[in-house]
Coordinates of N, CA and C in Angstrom, one line a residue:
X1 N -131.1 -59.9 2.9 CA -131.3 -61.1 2.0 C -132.2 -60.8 0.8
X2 N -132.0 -61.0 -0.2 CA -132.9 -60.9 -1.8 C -134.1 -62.0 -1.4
X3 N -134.7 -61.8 -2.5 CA -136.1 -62.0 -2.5 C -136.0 -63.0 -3.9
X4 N -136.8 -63.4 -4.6 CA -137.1 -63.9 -5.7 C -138.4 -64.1 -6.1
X5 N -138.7 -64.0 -7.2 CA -140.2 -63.4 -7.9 C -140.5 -64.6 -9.0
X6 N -141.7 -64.1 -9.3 CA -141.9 -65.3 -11.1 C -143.0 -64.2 -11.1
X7 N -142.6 -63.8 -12.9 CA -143.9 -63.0 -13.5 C -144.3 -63.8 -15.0
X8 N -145.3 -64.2 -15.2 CA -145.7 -64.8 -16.5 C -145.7 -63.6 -17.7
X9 N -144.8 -64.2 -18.6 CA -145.0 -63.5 -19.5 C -146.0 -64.1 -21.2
X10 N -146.7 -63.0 -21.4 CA -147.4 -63.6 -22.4 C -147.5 -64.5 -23.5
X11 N -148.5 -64.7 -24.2 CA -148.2 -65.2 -25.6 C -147.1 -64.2 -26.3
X12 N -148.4 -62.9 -26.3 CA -147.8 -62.1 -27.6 C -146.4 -61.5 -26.6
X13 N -146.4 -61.4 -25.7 CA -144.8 -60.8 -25.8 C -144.4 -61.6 -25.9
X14 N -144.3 -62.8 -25.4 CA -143.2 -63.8 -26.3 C -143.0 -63.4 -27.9
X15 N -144.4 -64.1 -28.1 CA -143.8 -63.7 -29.9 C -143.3 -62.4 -30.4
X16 N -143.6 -61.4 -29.4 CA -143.1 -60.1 -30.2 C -141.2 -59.8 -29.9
X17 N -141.1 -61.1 -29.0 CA -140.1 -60.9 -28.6 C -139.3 -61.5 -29.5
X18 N -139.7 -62.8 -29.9 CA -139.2 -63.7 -31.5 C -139.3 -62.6 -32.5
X19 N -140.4 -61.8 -32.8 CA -140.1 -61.7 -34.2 C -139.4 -60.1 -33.7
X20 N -138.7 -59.1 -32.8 CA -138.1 -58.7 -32.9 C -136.9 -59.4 -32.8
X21 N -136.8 -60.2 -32.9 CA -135.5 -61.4 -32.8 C -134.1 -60.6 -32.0
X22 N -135.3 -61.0 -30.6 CA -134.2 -60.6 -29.4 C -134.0 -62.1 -29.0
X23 N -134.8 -63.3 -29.4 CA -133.7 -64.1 -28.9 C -132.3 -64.4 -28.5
X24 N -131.5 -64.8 -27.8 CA -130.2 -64.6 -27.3 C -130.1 -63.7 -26.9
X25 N -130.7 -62.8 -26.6 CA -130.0 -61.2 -26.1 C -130.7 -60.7 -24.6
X26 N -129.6 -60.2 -24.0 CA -129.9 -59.8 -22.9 C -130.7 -58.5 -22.4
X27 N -131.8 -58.4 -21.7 CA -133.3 -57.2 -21.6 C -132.7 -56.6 -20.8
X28 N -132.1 -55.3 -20.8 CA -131.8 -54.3 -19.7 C -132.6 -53.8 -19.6
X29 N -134.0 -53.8 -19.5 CA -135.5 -53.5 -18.7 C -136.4 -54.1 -18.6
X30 N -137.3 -54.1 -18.2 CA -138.4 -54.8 -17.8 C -139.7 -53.7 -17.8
X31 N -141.0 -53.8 -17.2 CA -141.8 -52.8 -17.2 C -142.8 -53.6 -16.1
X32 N -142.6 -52.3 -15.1 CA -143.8 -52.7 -13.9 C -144.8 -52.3 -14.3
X33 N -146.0 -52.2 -14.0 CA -147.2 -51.3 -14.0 C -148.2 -51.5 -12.9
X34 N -149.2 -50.3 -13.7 CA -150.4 -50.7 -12.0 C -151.6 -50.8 -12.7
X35 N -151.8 -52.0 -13.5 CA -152.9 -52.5 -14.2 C -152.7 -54.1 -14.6
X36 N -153.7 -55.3 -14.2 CA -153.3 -56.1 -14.5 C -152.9 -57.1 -15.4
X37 N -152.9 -56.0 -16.6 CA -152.1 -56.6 -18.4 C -150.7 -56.9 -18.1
X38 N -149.8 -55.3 -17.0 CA -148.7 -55.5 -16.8 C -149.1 -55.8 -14.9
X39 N -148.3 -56.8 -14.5 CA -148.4 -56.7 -13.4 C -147.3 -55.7 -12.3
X40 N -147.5 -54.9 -11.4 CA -146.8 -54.3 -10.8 C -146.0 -55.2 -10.0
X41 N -144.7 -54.8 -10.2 CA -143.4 -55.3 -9.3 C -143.0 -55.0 -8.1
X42 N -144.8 -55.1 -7.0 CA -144.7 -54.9 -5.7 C -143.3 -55.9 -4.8
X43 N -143.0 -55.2 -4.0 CA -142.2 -55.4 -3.2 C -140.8 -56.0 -3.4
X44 N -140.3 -56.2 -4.9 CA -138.9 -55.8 -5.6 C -138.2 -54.9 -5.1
X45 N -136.8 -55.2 -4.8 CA -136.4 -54.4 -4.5 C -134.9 -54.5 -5.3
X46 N -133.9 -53.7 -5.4 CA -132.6 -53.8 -5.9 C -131.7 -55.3 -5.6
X47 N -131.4 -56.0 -6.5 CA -130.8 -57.0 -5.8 C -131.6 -58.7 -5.7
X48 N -133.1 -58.3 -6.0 CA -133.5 -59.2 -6.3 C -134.0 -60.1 -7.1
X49 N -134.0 -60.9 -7.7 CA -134.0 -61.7 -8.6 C -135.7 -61.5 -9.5
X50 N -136.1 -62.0 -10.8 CA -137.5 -62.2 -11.1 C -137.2 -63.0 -11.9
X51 N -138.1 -64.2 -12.3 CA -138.2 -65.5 -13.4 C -139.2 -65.3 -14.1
X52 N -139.1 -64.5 -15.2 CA -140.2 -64.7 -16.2 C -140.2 -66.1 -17.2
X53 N -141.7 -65.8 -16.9 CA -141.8 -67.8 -17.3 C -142.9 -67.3 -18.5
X54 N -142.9 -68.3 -19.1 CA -143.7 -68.7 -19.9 C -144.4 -70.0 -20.2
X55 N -145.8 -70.1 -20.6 CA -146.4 -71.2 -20.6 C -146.7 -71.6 -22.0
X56 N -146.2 -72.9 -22.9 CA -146.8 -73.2 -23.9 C -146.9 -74.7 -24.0
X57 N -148.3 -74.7 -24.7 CA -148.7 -76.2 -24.8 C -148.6 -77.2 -23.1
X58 N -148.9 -76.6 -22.2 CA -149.1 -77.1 -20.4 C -147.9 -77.0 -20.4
X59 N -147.0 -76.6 -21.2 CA -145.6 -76.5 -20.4 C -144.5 -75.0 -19.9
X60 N -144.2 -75.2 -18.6 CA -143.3 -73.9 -17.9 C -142.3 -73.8 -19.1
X61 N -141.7 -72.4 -19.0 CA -140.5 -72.5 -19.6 C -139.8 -71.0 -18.5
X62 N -139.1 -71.1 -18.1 CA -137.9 -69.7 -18.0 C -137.4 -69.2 -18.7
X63 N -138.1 -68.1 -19.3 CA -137.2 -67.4 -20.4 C -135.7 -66.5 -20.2
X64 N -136.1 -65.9 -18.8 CA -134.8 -65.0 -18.5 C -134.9 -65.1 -16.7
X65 N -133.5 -65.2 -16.4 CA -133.9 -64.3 -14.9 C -132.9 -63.3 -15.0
X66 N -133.6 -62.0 -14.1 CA -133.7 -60.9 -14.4 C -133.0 -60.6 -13.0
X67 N -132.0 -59.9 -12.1 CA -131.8 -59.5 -11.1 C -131.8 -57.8 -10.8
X68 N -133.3 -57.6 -10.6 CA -133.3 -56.0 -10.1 C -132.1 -55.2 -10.0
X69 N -131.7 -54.0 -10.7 CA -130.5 -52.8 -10.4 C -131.3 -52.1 -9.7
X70 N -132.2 -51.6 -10.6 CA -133.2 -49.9 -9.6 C -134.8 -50.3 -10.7
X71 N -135.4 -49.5 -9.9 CA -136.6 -48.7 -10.5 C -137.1 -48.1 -10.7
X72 N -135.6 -46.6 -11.0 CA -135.9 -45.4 -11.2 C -135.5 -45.4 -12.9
X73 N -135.9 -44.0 -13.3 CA -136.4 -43.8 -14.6 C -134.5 -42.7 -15.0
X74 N -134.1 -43.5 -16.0 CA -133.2 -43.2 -15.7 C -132.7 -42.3 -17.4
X75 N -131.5 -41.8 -17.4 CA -131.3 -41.9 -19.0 C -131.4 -42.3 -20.3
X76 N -130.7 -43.1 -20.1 CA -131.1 -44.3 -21.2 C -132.5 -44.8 -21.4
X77 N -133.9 -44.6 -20.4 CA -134.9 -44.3 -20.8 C -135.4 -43.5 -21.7
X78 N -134.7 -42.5 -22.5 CA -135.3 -41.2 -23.2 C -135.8 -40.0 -22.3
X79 N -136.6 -39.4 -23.1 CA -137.7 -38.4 -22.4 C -138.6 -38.6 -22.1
X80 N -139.1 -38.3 -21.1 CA -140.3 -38.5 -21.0 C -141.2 -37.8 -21.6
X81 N -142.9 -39.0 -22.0 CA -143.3 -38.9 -22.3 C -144.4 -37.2 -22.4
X82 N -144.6 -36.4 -23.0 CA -145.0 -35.2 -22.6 C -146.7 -35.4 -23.1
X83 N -146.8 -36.0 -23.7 CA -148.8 -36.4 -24.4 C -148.8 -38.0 -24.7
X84 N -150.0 -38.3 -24.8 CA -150.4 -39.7 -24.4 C -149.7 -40.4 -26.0
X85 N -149.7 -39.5 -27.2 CA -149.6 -40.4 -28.1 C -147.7 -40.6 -28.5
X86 N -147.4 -39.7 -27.5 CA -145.7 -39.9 -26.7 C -145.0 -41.6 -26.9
X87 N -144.2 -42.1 -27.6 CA -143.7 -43.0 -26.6 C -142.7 -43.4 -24.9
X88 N -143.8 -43.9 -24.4 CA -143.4 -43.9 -22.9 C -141.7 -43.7 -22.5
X89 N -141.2 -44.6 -23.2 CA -139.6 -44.8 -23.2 C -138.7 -45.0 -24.3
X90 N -138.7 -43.7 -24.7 CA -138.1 -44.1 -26.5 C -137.0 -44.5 -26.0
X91 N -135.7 -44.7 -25.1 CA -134.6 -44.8 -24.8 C -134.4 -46.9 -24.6
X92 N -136.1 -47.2 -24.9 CA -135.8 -48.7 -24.3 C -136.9 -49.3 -25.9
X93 N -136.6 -48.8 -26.9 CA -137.8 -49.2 -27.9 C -137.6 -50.2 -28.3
X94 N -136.4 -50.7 -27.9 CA -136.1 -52.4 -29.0 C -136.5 -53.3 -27.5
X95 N -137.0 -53.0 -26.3 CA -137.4 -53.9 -25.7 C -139.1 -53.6 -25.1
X96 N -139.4 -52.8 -26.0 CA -140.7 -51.7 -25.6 C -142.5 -52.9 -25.6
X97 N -141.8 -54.1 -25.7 CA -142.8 -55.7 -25.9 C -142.8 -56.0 -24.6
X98 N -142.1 -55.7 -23.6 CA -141.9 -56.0 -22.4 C -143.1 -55.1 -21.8
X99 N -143.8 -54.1 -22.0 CA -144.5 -53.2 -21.4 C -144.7 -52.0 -21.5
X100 N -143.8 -51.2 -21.8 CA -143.3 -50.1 -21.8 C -144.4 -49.1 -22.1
X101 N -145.5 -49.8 -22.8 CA -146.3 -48.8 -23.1 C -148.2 -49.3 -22.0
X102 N -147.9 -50.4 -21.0 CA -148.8 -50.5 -20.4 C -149.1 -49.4 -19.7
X103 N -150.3 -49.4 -18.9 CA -151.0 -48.4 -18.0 C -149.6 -48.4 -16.7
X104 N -149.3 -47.2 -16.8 CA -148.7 -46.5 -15.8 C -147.1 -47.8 -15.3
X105 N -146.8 -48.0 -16.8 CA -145.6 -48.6 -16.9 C -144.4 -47.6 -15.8
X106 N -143.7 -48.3 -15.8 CA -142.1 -48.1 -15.0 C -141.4 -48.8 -15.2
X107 N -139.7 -48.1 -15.8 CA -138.8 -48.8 -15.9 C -138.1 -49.6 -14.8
X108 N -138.0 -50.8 -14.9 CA -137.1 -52.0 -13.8 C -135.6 -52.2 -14.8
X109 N -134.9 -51.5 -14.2 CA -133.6 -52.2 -14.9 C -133.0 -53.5 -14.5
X110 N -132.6 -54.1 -14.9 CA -132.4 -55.3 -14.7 C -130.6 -55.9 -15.4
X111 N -129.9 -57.0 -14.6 CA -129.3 -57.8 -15.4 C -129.4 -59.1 -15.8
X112 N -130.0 -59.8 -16.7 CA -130.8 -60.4 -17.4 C -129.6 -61.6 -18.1
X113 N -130.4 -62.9 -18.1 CA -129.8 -63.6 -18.6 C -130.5 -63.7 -19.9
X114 N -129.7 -64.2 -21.4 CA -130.8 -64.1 -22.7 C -131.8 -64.7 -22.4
X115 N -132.8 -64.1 -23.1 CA -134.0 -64.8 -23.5 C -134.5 -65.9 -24.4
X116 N -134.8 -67.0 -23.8 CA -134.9 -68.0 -24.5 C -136.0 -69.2 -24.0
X117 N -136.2 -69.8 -25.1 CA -137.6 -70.2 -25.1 C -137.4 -72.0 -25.1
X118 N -136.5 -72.3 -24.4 CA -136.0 -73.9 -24.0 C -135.2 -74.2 -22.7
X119 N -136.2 -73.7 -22.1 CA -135.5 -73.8 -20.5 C -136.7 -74.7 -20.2
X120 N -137.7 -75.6 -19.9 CA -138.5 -76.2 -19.1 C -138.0 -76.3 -17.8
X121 N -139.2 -75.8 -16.9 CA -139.6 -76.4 -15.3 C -140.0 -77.7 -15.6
X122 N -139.1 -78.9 -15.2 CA -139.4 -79.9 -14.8 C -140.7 -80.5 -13.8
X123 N -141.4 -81.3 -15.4 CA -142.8 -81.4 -14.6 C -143.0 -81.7 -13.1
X124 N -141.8 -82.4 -12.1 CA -142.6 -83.0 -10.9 C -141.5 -81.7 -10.1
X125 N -141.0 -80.6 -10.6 CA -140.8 -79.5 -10.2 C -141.9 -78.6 -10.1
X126 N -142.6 -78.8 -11.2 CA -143.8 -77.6 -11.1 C -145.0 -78.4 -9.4
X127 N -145.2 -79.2 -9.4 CA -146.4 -79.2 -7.8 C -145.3 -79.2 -6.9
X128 N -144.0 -78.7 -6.6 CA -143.3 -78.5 -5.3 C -143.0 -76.8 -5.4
X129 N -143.6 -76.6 -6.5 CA -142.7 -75.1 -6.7 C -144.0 -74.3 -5.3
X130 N -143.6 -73.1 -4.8 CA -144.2 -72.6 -3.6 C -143.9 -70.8 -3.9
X131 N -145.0 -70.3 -3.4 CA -145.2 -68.9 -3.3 C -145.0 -68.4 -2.4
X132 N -144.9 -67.2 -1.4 CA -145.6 -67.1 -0.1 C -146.0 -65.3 -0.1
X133 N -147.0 -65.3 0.8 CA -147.5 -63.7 0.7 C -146.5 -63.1 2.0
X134 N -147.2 -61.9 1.7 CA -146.4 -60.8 2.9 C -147.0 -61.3 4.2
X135 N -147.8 -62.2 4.2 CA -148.5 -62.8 5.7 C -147.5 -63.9 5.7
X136 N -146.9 -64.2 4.9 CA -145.9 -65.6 5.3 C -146.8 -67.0 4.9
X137 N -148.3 -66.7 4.0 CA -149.1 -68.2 3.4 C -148.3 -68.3 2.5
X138 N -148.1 -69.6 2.5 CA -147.5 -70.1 1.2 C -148.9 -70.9 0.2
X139 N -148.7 -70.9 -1.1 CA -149.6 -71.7 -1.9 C -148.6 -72.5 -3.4
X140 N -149.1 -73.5 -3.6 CA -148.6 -73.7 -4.4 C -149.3 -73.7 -5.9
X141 N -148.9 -74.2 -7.3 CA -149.8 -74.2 -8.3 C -151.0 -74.8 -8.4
X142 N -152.3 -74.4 -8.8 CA -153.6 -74.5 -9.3 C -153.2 -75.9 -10.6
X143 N -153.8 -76.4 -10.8 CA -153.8 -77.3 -12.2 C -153.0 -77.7 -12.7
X144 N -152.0 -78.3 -11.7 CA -150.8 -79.3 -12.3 C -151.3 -80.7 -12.3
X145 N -151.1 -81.5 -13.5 CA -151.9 -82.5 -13.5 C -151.0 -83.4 -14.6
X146 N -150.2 -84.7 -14.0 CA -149.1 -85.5 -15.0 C -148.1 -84.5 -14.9
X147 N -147.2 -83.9 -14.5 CA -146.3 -82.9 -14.3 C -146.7 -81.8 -15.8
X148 N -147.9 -81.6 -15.7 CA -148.1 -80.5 -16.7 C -149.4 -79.7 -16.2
X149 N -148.7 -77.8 -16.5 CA -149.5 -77.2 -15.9 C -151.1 -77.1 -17.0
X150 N -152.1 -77.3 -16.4 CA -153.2 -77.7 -17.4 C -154.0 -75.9 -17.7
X151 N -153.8 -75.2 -16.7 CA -154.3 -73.6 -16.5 C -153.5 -73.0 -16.0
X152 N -152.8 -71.8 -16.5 CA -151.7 -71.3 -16.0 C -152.1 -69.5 -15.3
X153 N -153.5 -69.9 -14.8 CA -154.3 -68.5 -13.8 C -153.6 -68.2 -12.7
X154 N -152.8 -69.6 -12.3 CA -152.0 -69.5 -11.0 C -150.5 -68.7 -11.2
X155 N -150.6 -68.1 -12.1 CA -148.7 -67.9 -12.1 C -149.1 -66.5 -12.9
X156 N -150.2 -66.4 -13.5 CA -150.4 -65.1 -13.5 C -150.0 -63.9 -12.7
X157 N -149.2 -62.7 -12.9 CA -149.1 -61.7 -11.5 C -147.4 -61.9 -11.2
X158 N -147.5 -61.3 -10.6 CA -145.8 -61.0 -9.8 C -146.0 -61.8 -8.2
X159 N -145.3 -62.6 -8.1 CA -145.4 -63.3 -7.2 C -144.1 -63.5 -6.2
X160 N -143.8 -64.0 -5.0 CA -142.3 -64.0 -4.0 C -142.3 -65.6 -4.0
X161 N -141.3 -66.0 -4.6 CA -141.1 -67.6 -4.2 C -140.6 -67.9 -2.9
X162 N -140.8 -68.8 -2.4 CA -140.1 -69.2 -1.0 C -138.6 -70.0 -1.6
X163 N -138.0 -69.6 -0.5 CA -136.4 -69.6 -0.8 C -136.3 -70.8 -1.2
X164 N -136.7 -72.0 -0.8 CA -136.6 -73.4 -1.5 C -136.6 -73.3 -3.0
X165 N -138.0 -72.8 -3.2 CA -138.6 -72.9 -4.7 C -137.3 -71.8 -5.6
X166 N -137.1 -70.6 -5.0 CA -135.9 -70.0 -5.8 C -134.9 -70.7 -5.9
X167 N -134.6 -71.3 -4.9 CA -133.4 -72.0 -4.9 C -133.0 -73.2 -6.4
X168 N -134.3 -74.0 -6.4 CA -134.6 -74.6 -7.1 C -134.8 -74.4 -8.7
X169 N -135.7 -73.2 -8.7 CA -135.5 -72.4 -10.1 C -134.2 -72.5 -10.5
X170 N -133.4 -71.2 -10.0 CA -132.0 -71.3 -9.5 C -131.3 -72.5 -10.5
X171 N -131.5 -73.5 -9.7 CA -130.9 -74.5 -10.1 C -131.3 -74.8 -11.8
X172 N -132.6 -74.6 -12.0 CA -132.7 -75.1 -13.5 C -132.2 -74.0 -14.4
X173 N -131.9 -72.9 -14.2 CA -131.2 -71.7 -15.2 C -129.9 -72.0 -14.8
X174 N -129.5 -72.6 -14.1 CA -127.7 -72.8 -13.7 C -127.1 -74.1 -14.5
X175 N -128.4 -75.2 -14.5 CA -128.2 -76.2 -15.3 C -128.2 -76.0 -16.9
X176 N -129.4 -75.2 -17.3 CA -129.5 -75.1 -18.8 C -127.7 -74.5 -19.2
X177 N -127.9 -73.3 -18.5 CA -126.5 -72.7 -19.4 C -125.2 -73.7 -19.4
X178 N -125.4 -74.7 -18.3 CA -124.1 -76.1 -18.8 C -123.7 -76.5 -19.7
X179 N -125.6 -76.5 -20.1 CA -125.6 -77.3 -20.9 C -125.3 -76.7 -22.8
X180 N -124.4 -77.3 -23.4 CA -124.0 -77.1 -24.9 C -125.0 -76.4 -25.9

């Protein structure tokens, strides 16, 4: 059975993602790392889902969900990097906002729905939405307050939703694309 994830994506990658005006377009990478600018894409595996969200003005948004291919470094990556002032993954540079150049980045290939910046989590969706760790605790969001997230420290990181909460995500990326 897959898994399902939420990783916050930033200000500036959002915007860098507008003004490379990838809007509409589908990210055939992603970028793990082991620093926490980029958060590492522990316990991903092939097959499973990730919801990068974004937060503006206390409000969620889904930009893309992303369903894990591999996390090996592949062709279409380029060459690898041989000196620091190298780019990491010349083979992924029109998506290189995603990470590519964090501390000890790694390509996640992904099949990705476009990226887009009008998807809202429904405010009295965000205090039901649920986490859970490798111990099986579940926690939910920090600073939800009027169905709006007030501090978004809680969604920071790569995280495993519990099958409800994916489900439910799920459901609001299944609805938007209905919709006209």
């Amino acid at each position: 059975m897959s898994d399902a994830f939420t990783v916050l994506w930033t200000h500036d990658t959002c915007r860098a993602l507008r003004r490379a005006d990838r809007v509409g377009e589908r990210p055939p990478v992603a970028f793990s790392g082991i620093h926490s600018s980029l958060p590492a894409w522990t316990g991903a595996r092939a097959g499973d889902e990730v919801y990068a969200l974004h937060v503006n003005r206390c409000e969620v948004f889904v930009v893309s969900r992303m369903r894990v291919i591999d996390m090996e470094r592949r062709e279409c990556c380029g060459t690898e990097a041989v000196t620091w002032e190298d780019p990491a993954y010349p083979g992924h540079e029109a998506w290189s906002m995603l990470g590519a150049g964090g501390c000890g980045a790694a390509a996640v290939h992904v099949d990705a729905t476009p990226v887009r910046f009008d998807v809202p989590v429904p405010g009295e969706l965000l205090a039901r939405l649920m986490w859970r760790n490798r111990r099986g605790r579940t926690r939910g969001l920090k600073y939800v307050a009027d169905g709006r997230l007030e501090r978004s420290i809680s969604l920071q990181g790569f995280y495993r939703l519990t099958p409800e909460s994916a489900d439910e995500l799920a459901a609001v990326v299944r609805d938007s694309s209905e919709c006209p």
